[in-house]
Each structure stands twice: as structure tokens, then as C-alpha cells.
Coordinates of C-alpha atoms and ligand atoms in Angstrom, one line a residue:
X1 CA 124.7 -26.2 73.7
X2 CA 123.0 -27.7 71.2
X3 CA 123.4 -25.9 67.7
X4 CA 120.5 -25.2 65.4
X5 CA 121.4 -27.3 62.3
X6 CA 121.4 -25.3 59.0
X7 CA 118.8 -25.0 57.2
X8 CA 118.6 -27.2 54.0
X9 CA 116.5 -24.3 52.5
X10 CA 118.7 -21.5 53.3
X11 CA 121.4 -23.9 52.3
X12 CA 120.4 -23.8 48.9
X13 CA 118.6 -20.1 48.8
X14 CA 120.4 -19.2 46.0
X15 CA 120.2 -22.4 44.0
X16 CA 116.1 -23.7 44.1
X17 CA 113.1 -24.6 46.2
X18 CA 113.7 -27.6 48.6
X19 CA 110.6 -29.7 48.6
X20 CA 109.3 -32.8 50.4
X21 CA 106.6 -35.2 49.2
X22 CA 104.2 -35.3 52.4
X23 CA 101.1 -37.1 53.7
X24 CA 98.5 -36.3 56.2
X25 CA 100.4 -38.5 58.2
X26 CA 103.8 -37.1 58.2
X27 CA 103.0 -33.2 58.1
X28 CA 102.5 -34.4 62.2
X29 CA 104.8 -37.1 62.4
X30 CA 107.6 -35.0 60.3
X31 CA 106.5 -31.9 61.0
X32 CA 109.8 -30.3 62.9
X33 CA 111.5 -31.2 60.0
X34 CA 109.4 -30.4 57.5
X35 CA 109.2 -26.8 58.7
X36 CA 112.5 -26.2 59.4
X37 CA 114.3 -27.4 56.3
X38 CA 111.9 -27.4 53.3
X39 CA 109.9 -24.8 51.3
X40 CA 108.0 -26.6 49.0
X41 CA 105.6 -29.7 49.7
X42 CA 104.1 -32.1 47.2
X43 CA 101.2 -34.2 48.1
X44 CA 102.5 -37.7 47.8
X45 CA 99.1 -39.4 47.0
X46 CA 96.8 -37.3 47.9
X47 CA 95.7 -35.5 45.0
X48 CA 96.0 -38.3 42.3
X49 CA 93.0 -38.8 40.3
X50 CA 91.6 -42.2 42.4
X51 CA 92.0 -40.2 45.8
X52 CA 90.3 -36.5 44.7
X53 CA 87.8 -38.3 42.8
X54 CA 87.1 -41.8 43.6
X55 CA 83.5 -41.6 41.6
X56 CA 82.3 -39.9 38.5
X57 CA 79.9 -37.5 40.7
X58 CA 82.2 -37.9 43.8
X59 CA 85.2 -35.2 44.4
X60 CA 87.1 -35.9 48.0
X61 CA 89.3 -33.5 49.0
X62 CA 89.9 -33.4 52.6
X63 CA 92.8 -34.7 52.6
X64 CA 94.4 -32.8 50.0
X65 CA 93.1 -29.7 52.0
X66 CA 94.9 -30.5 55.0
X67 CA 98.4 -30.6 53.1
X68 CA 97.0 -27.3 51.3
X69 CA 96.5 -26.0 54.6
X70 CA 99.3 -26.9 56.2
X71 CA 101.6 -25.2 53.3
X72 CA 99.5 -22.3 54.1
X73 CA 100.2 -22.2 57.7
X74 CA 104.0 -22.5 57.0
X75 CA 104.6 -20.5 54.3
X76 CA 105.5 -23.5 51.7
X77 CA 105.1 -23.9 48.3
X78 CA 103.3 -26.4 46.8
X79 CA 103.4 -28.4 43.6
X80 CA 100.5 -30.6 42.5
X81 CA 100.7 -34.0 41.4
X82 CA 99.3 -35.2 39.2
X83 CA 96.3 -34.9 36.8
X84 CA 96.8 -37.3 33.9
X85 CA 98.7 -41.0 34.8
X86 CA 98.3 -44.5 34.0
X87 CA 98.3 -45.4 37.7
X88 CA 95.7 -44.7 40.4
X89 CA 93.4 -43.9 38.0
X90 CA 89.8 -45.3 38.7
X91 CA 88.5 -47.8 36.1
X92 CA 85.2 -46.2 35.9
X93 CA 86.8 -43.2 34.4
X94 CA 86.9 -44.8 31.4
X95 CA 84.0 -47.0 31.3
X96 CA 80.1 -46.0 30.2
X97 CA 77.6 -46.9 33.0
X98 CA 76.7 -50.3 31.4
X99 CA 80.4 -51.4 31.9
X100 CA 81.5 -50.9 28.1
X101 CA 84.2 -48.6 27.0
X102 CA 83.9 -44.9 27.0
X103 CA 84.7 -42.9 23.5
X104 CA 87.2 -40.6 22.8
X105 CA 85.0 -37.2 22.9
X106 CA 83.4 -38.6 26.2
X107 CA 86.8 -39.2 27.8
X108 CA 88.1 -36.0 26.9
X109 CA 85.2 -33.9 28.4
X110 CA 85.6 -36.3 31.7
X111 CA 89.3 -35.4 31.4
X112 CA 88.4 -31.4 31.1
X113 CA 86.1 -31.8 33.7
X114 CA 88.5 -33.4 36.4
X115 CA 91.5 -30.9 35.6
X116 CA 88.8 -27.8 36.0
X117 CA 87.6 -28.9 39.2
X118 CA 91.0 -29.7 40.7
X119 CA 92.8 -26.5 39.4
X120 CA 89.8 -24.1 40.2
X121 CA 89.8 -25.6 43.7
X122 CA 93.6 -25.1 44.4
X123 CA 93.7 -21.5 42.4
X124 CA 96.3 -19.6 43.7
X125 CA 97.9 -22.2 45.8
X126 CA 99.2 -24.9 43.7
X127 CA 102.1 -22.8 42.0
X128 CA 103.3 -25.9 39.5
X129 CA 101.4 -29.1 38.5
X130 CA 102.0 -32.3 37.0
X131 CA 99.7 -32.3 34.3
X132 CA 100.8 -35.6 32.4
X133 CA 102.9 -38.5 34.6
X134 CA 105.0 -40.8 32.8
X135 CA 103.2 -41.0 29.2
X136 CA 106.4 -42.4 27.6
X137 CA 107.4 -46.1 27.5
X138 CA 110.2 -47.8 28.7
X139 CA 110.3 -50.1 25.8
X140 CA 113.0 -49.9 23.0
X141 CA 111.2 -49.4 19.5
X142 CA 107.8 -47.7 21.4
X143 CA 107.3 -44.2 21.9
X144 CA 104.4 -43.8 24.2
X145 CA 103.5 -45.7 26.5
X146 CA 100.0 -47.9 26.1
X147 CA 97.3 -46.7 28.3
X148 CA 93.4 -46.5 28.5
X149 CA 94.2 -42.7 28.3
X150 CA 96.1 -43.2 24.7
X151 CA 93.9 -46.1 23.6
X152 CA 90.8 -44.4 23.8
X153 CA 91.9 -40.4 23.1
X154 CA 94.7 -41.3 20.6
X155 CA 98.0 -39.8 21.1
X156 CA 96.9 -36.2 21.5
X157 CA 95.5 -37.1 25.1
X158 CA 99.0 -35.1 26.2
X159 CA 98.7 -32.1 24.5
X160 CA 94.6 -31.9 25.6
X161 CA 95.6 -32.2 29.1
X162 CA 98.1 -29.3 28.9
X163 CA 95.8 -27.4 27.3
X164 CA 93.1 -27.9 29.4
X165 CA 95.2 -27.4 32.5
X166 CA 96.5 -23.5 31.1
X167 CA 92.9 -22.9 30.6
X168 CA 91.6 -23.7 34.2
X169 CA 94.6 -21.9 35.6
X170 CA 96.7 -19.7 33.3
X171 CA 99.2 -19.0 36.3
X172 CA 100.1 -22.2 37.3
X173 CA 103.4 -23.7 35.8
X174 CA 102.8 -26.3 33.9
X175 CA 105.0 -30.2 34.0
X176 CA 105.7 -33.4 32.3
X177 CA 106.9 -35.8 34.8
X178 CA 108.6 -38.7 34.3
X179 CA 111.3 -41.3 35.8
X180 CA 114.6 -43.2 34.0
X181 CA 114.6 -39.6 32.9
X182 CA 118.3 -40.3 32.1
X183 CA 118.4 -43.5 30.5
X184 CA 119.7 -42.5 27.1
X185 CA 116.6 -44.2 24.6
X186 CA 114.0 -42.4 27.2
X187 CA 115.7 -39.4 27.8
X188 CA 115.4 -38.9 23.9
X189 CA 112.0 -39.9 23.9
X190 CA 111.1 -37.4 26.5
X191 CA 113.1 -34.8 24.5
X192 CA 111.2 -35.5 21.3
X193 CA 107.8 -35.5 23.1
X194 CA 108.6 -32.2 24.8
X195 CA 110.0 -30.7 21.3
X196 CA 106.7 -31.4 19.6
X197 CA 105.0 -29.8 22.1
X198 CA 106.7 -26.7 21.7
X199 CA 106.7 -26.9 18.2
X200 CA 103.1 -27.2 18.3
X201 CA 102.4 -24.5 20.6
X202 CA 101.2 -26.9 23.3
X203 CA 101.5 -24.9 26.7
X204 CA 104.0 -26.6 28.9
X205 CA 106.6 -24.6 31.4
X206 CA 108.7 -27.4 32.6
X207 CA 110.2 -31.0 32.7
X208 CA 110.0 -32.8 35.8
X209 CA 112.8 -35.4 36.5
X210 CA 111.3 -38.0 39.2
X211 CA 114.9 -38.7 40.7
X212 CA 114.7 -42.1 41.8
X213 CA 118.4 -43.1 41.8
X214 CA 120.8 -45.1 43.8
X215 CA 124.3 -45.2 44.7
X216 CA 125.4 -45.7 41.6
X217 CA 122.6 -44.8 38.6
X218 CA 122.6 -42.8 37.4
X219 CA 126.3 -41.8 36.5
X220 CA 126.9 -38.2 37.3
X221 CA 127.9 -37.7 33.2
X222 CA 124.6 -39.4 32.4
X223 CA 122.9 -36.8 34.6
X224 CA 124.9 -34.1 33.2
X225 CA 124.3 -34.8 29.6
X226 CA 120.7 -35.3 30.1
X227 CA 119.8 -32.0 32.0
X228 CA 122.1 -30.4 29.4
X229 CA 119.6 -31.6 26.6
X230 CA 116.7 -31.1 28.5
X231 CA 117.8 -27.4 29.2
X232 CA 118.3 -26.9 25.3
X233 CA 114.5 -27.0 25.2
X234 CA 114.4 -23.8 27.4
X235 CA 112.0 -25.1 29.6
X236 CA 112.4 -25.1 33.6
X237 CA 113.5 -28.4 35.0
X238 CA 112.3 -29.2 38.6
X239 CA 113.5 -32.6 40.3
X240 CA 110.2 -33.9 41.6
X241 CA 110.8 -37.0 43.4
X242 CA 114.4 -37.3 44.6
X243 CA 115.7 -40.2 46.7
X244 CA 118.9 -42.4 46.6
X245 CA 118.0 -46.0 47.0
X246 CA 121.0 -47.7 49.2
X247 CA 120.3 -50.9 46.5
X248 CA 121.0 -51.0 43.2
X249 CA 118.0 -51.8 40.6
X250 CA 119.1 -55.6 40.6
X251 CA 120.0 -56.3 44.1
X252 CA 116.7 -57.8 45.8
X253 CA 118.4 -58.7 48.9
X254 CA 115.8 -58.4 51.8
X255 CA 118.4 -59.3 54.8
X256 CA 119.5 -55.8 56.0
X257 CA 118.1 -54.4 59.2
X258 CA 120.1 -51.4 59.0
X259 CA 121.9 -49.3 56.4
X260 CA 126.1 -50.6 56.4
X261 CA 128.4 -47.9 57.5
X262 CA 129.9 -48.4 53.7
X263 CA 126.7 -47.8 52.4
X264 CA 126.1 -44.6 54.7
X265 CA 129.4 -43.2 53.2
X266 CA 128.7 -43.8 49.7
X267 CA 125.5 -42.0 50.1
X268 CA 126.9 -38.8 51.3
X269 CA 129.1 -38.7 48.6
X270 CA 126.7 -39.2 46.0
X271 CA 124.5 -36.7 47.8
X272 CA 127.4 -34.1 47.4
X273 CA 128.1 -35.0 44.1
X274 CA 124.5 -35.0 43.0
X275 CA 123.9 -31.5 44.5
X276 CA 126.9 -30.1 43.4
X277 CA 125.8 -30.9 39.7
X278 CA 122.2 -29.3 40.3
X279 CA 123.7 -26.1 41.7
X280 CA 125.6 -26.1 38.4
X281 CA 122.7 -26.1 36.6
X282 CA 120.6 -23.9 38.9
X283 CA 119.4 -21.4 35.9
X284 CA 117.4 -24.1 34.6
X285 CA 117.0 -26.4 37.6
X286 CA 114.2 -24.1 39.9
X287 CA 113.3 -26.9 42.4
X288 CA 114.7 -29.8 44.1
X289 CA 111.8 -31.8 45.9
X290 CA 112.7 -35.2 48.1
X291 CA 109.6 -38.1 47.6
X292 CA 110.0 -38.3 51.6
X293 CA 111.6 -36.3 54.5
X294 CA 113.8 -38.7 56.8
X295 CA 114.2 -42.8 56.6
X296 CA 111.3 -43.4 59.1
X297 CA 108.9 -43.5 56.2
X298 CA 109.3 -44.0 52.3
X299 CA 107.7 -45.4 49.1
X300 CA 111.1 -47.5 48.7
X301 CA 110.2 -49.6 51.5
X302 CA 107.7 -51.3 49.3
X303 CA 109.2 -50.8 45.9
X304 CA 110.5 -52.5 44.3
X305 CA 110.9 -55.2 47.2
X306 CA 107.9 -55.1 49.2
X307 CA 108.8 -54.8 52.8
X308 CA 112.2 -54.2 52.5
X309 CA 113.4 -51.6 54.2
X310 CA 115.6 -48.5 52.9
X311 CA 117.2 -45.8 53.6
X312 CA 117.3 -43.2 51.2
X313 CA 117.0 -39.4 52.4
X314 CA 119.5 -37.1 54.3
X315 CA 117.5 -37.3 58.0
X316 CA 117.6 -41.0 59.5
X317 CA 114.6 -43.3 61.2
X318 CA 114.9 -40.8 64.4
X319 CA 114.9 -37.7 62.5
X320 CA 118.6 -37.1 62.9
X321 CA 120.7 -35.2 60.1
X322 CA 122.8 -38.5 58.1
X323 CA 126.5 -38.0 56.9
X324 CA 124.5 -37.3 53.5
X325 CA 123.1 -34.2 55.1
X326 CA 126.3 -33.1 56.5
X327 CA 128.2 -33.6 53.2
X328 CA 125.4 -31.2 52.0
X329 CA 126.8 -28.2 54.3
X330 CA 130.4 -28.7 52.3
X331 CA 129.0 -27.0 49.1
X332 CA 129.6 -23.3 48.7
Ligands
HAH1 C1 106.7 -42.4 40.8 N1 106.5 -43.6 40.0 C2 105.1 -41.3 41.2 O1 105.2 -40.2 40.1 C3 104.6 -41.1 42.3 O2 103.4 -41.0 42.2 C4 104.8 -42.6 43.1 O3 104.5 -42.2 44.8 C5 106.0 -43.1 43.3 C6 106.8 -43.4 42.2 C7 107.8 -44.5 39.8 C8 107.7 -45.6 39.3 C9 106.8 -46.4 39.9 O4 105.1 -45.8 41.0 C10 106.4 -47.7 39.1 C11 107.2 -48.1 38.4 C12 108.2 -47.2 37.9 C13 108.6 -45.8 38.4

């Protein structure tokens, strides 16, 4: 007798949405898992600037539309990722036709046009947007990261993006999304940015905590401190890009062909501790999205070490539930 697996989305139905990053390929190759276990999706790459807007007068929505259609067919919620980011944005955006740098007002109107076009197209289909991604610096003593957006517009590029997004789709929830969200120095900067936006009346609904974690880092204590601090702002929290790497940040080894038994056990305990904590904060955390579905495809196969296999999810390369999945069933 084969028993049907308990669905992740029903396991956490009283807690938060359970999402996954998908691509036009994985909605086919991982379709069964996605449809069975998840009630939310995010486009891994297909809604990024360079993908939907490769040239000034050319938008290309075919791939993004496929994901929208998939969400619609299977009654999945959809998060939008992402509008303003220093990566995966084409150089033309910041240049005049002769190649010289654009000026502030011109870049602002291009930003507005992009946000208007994308949010209008997906009006009513995307309930939450990562409006600005990764604007805070990782360096001590520097607040905002250097980027073309900031160079040309100034520090207020962030609030402008949120203001344009609210005007384009007043119903969408607007998020600021970042990584290393529990590193104390960076956490405090993210908090400060959010606080100043709220104080100025900039429209923002939530913070996206990416959640690119590993077997040890960040500690549950650091996560707890960070969640408490962010939650004190009264904003919703989404875990937007969860994966639990088998390698610590400084571990750059490339010899492993499969996860060790010990790694799988540690990952299972880790996932249980993580979800136990997230459940404690379910009043604040309204969505938890994995940055993929199963171990046959993850961006971590190429980050931070190119071509090194990783196994960060609850389902293995053959889509079978791992120990990590089974441990979650023990949560009440
Ligand atoms: C995330 N950045 C991005 O938000 C997501 O769009 C991408 O698909 C994967 C990860 C994390 C990150 C990075 O890309 C480079 C350096 C540090 C962190």
C-alpha cells in the first residue's frame, strides 16, 4: 500500500503559506511536488529586470506569463521578484542613447515606467512584490550598497520605487528583500532603513528575509533576535528564498558526490528547529518560500562554488522526501 505523503501546505496551513521558486522548466519537471506540497510560487529569474525588459522599448513576458498561468491553473498564490536590484539589470537602463550616463530625472521616469508596466500586466495576479532587493551594504561602516540606482538617483531611489509600486497596484503587498538578514550589523541597518521609511510614510508592508542558511549558520538564537527586532516594526515578514546548504560558508570543497549520512541527519534537525521557530512567530511570518523544490535543481549548485552539487531542500534528486521532510511531520 502506498500512502500519500502529508502535504507541506497542509502541515503549515494554520501558520503560513508554503512557497517555492520555480522556472518554466521546473513547473514541468517538478510539477507533481509543486502542486502537491506548495500553495505559493515565485519566479526564480523570469520576472527580473533583464528578463522582462531586455531593451528600453522591448518587454518580453512570455516566460513570466507561463509561470502566471501555472499559478492560475493550480490555484497557487504568486510573489513577484523583483523590481529594483543592482544585479540582473541591463546596462542600457542607466545610459543615454550615446552611452553616457543617464540623469536622475530620466532614470526615475524609466524606473516608474518599468514598475507601471510590470505591475499593470500582473495586476490581481501577484499579491506581493519584492520592490527593492539587496540595497543594504554588507560592509561595516557603509549603510547603502553602491549601485547605479543609488549613484544616479541618490539614496531616495528606494522610497521612489515603493511609491511608484503602490501607485501602480494599491492592492499588492510591498516588500523590501535582503540576505544576511540576521548578521547583527546588517540586521540593524535593515531595521534602520525600514524604520526610516515607516517614519516618512513610505508605503511598505513587509520585509523579505531571504533565508540562504546552512547547517550551522545563523544560529536559532540569532534568528530569534532578528525576527523579534523586525517584527517590532509591525511589518509582515516573509521568508523568501529558504535553502539549507550542506556547506558552511567558508567550506569550498568540491569532492562530495552525495550528501553524507551525517549531513542529512544534521539538516533534518536543522529544518525541524527552523520551522519550530518560524511557527512560534506565525503572527508575523505569513509566508515561507524555498528557493527551489527538490535537490535536482538549486542555484547553490553554482554558488558560491561553480559546479559544486548541493542538496539544500526537503526532497531529494529523485523527488523523494528526505529525513528533513520527515522531521517536519513531528512538529505539532
Ligand atoms: C539571491 N541573492 C537573489 O535575491 C535571487 O534573485 C537569486 O536567484 C539568488 C539569490 C543572494 C545573493 C547573491 O545572489 C549573491 C551574493 C550574495 C547573495
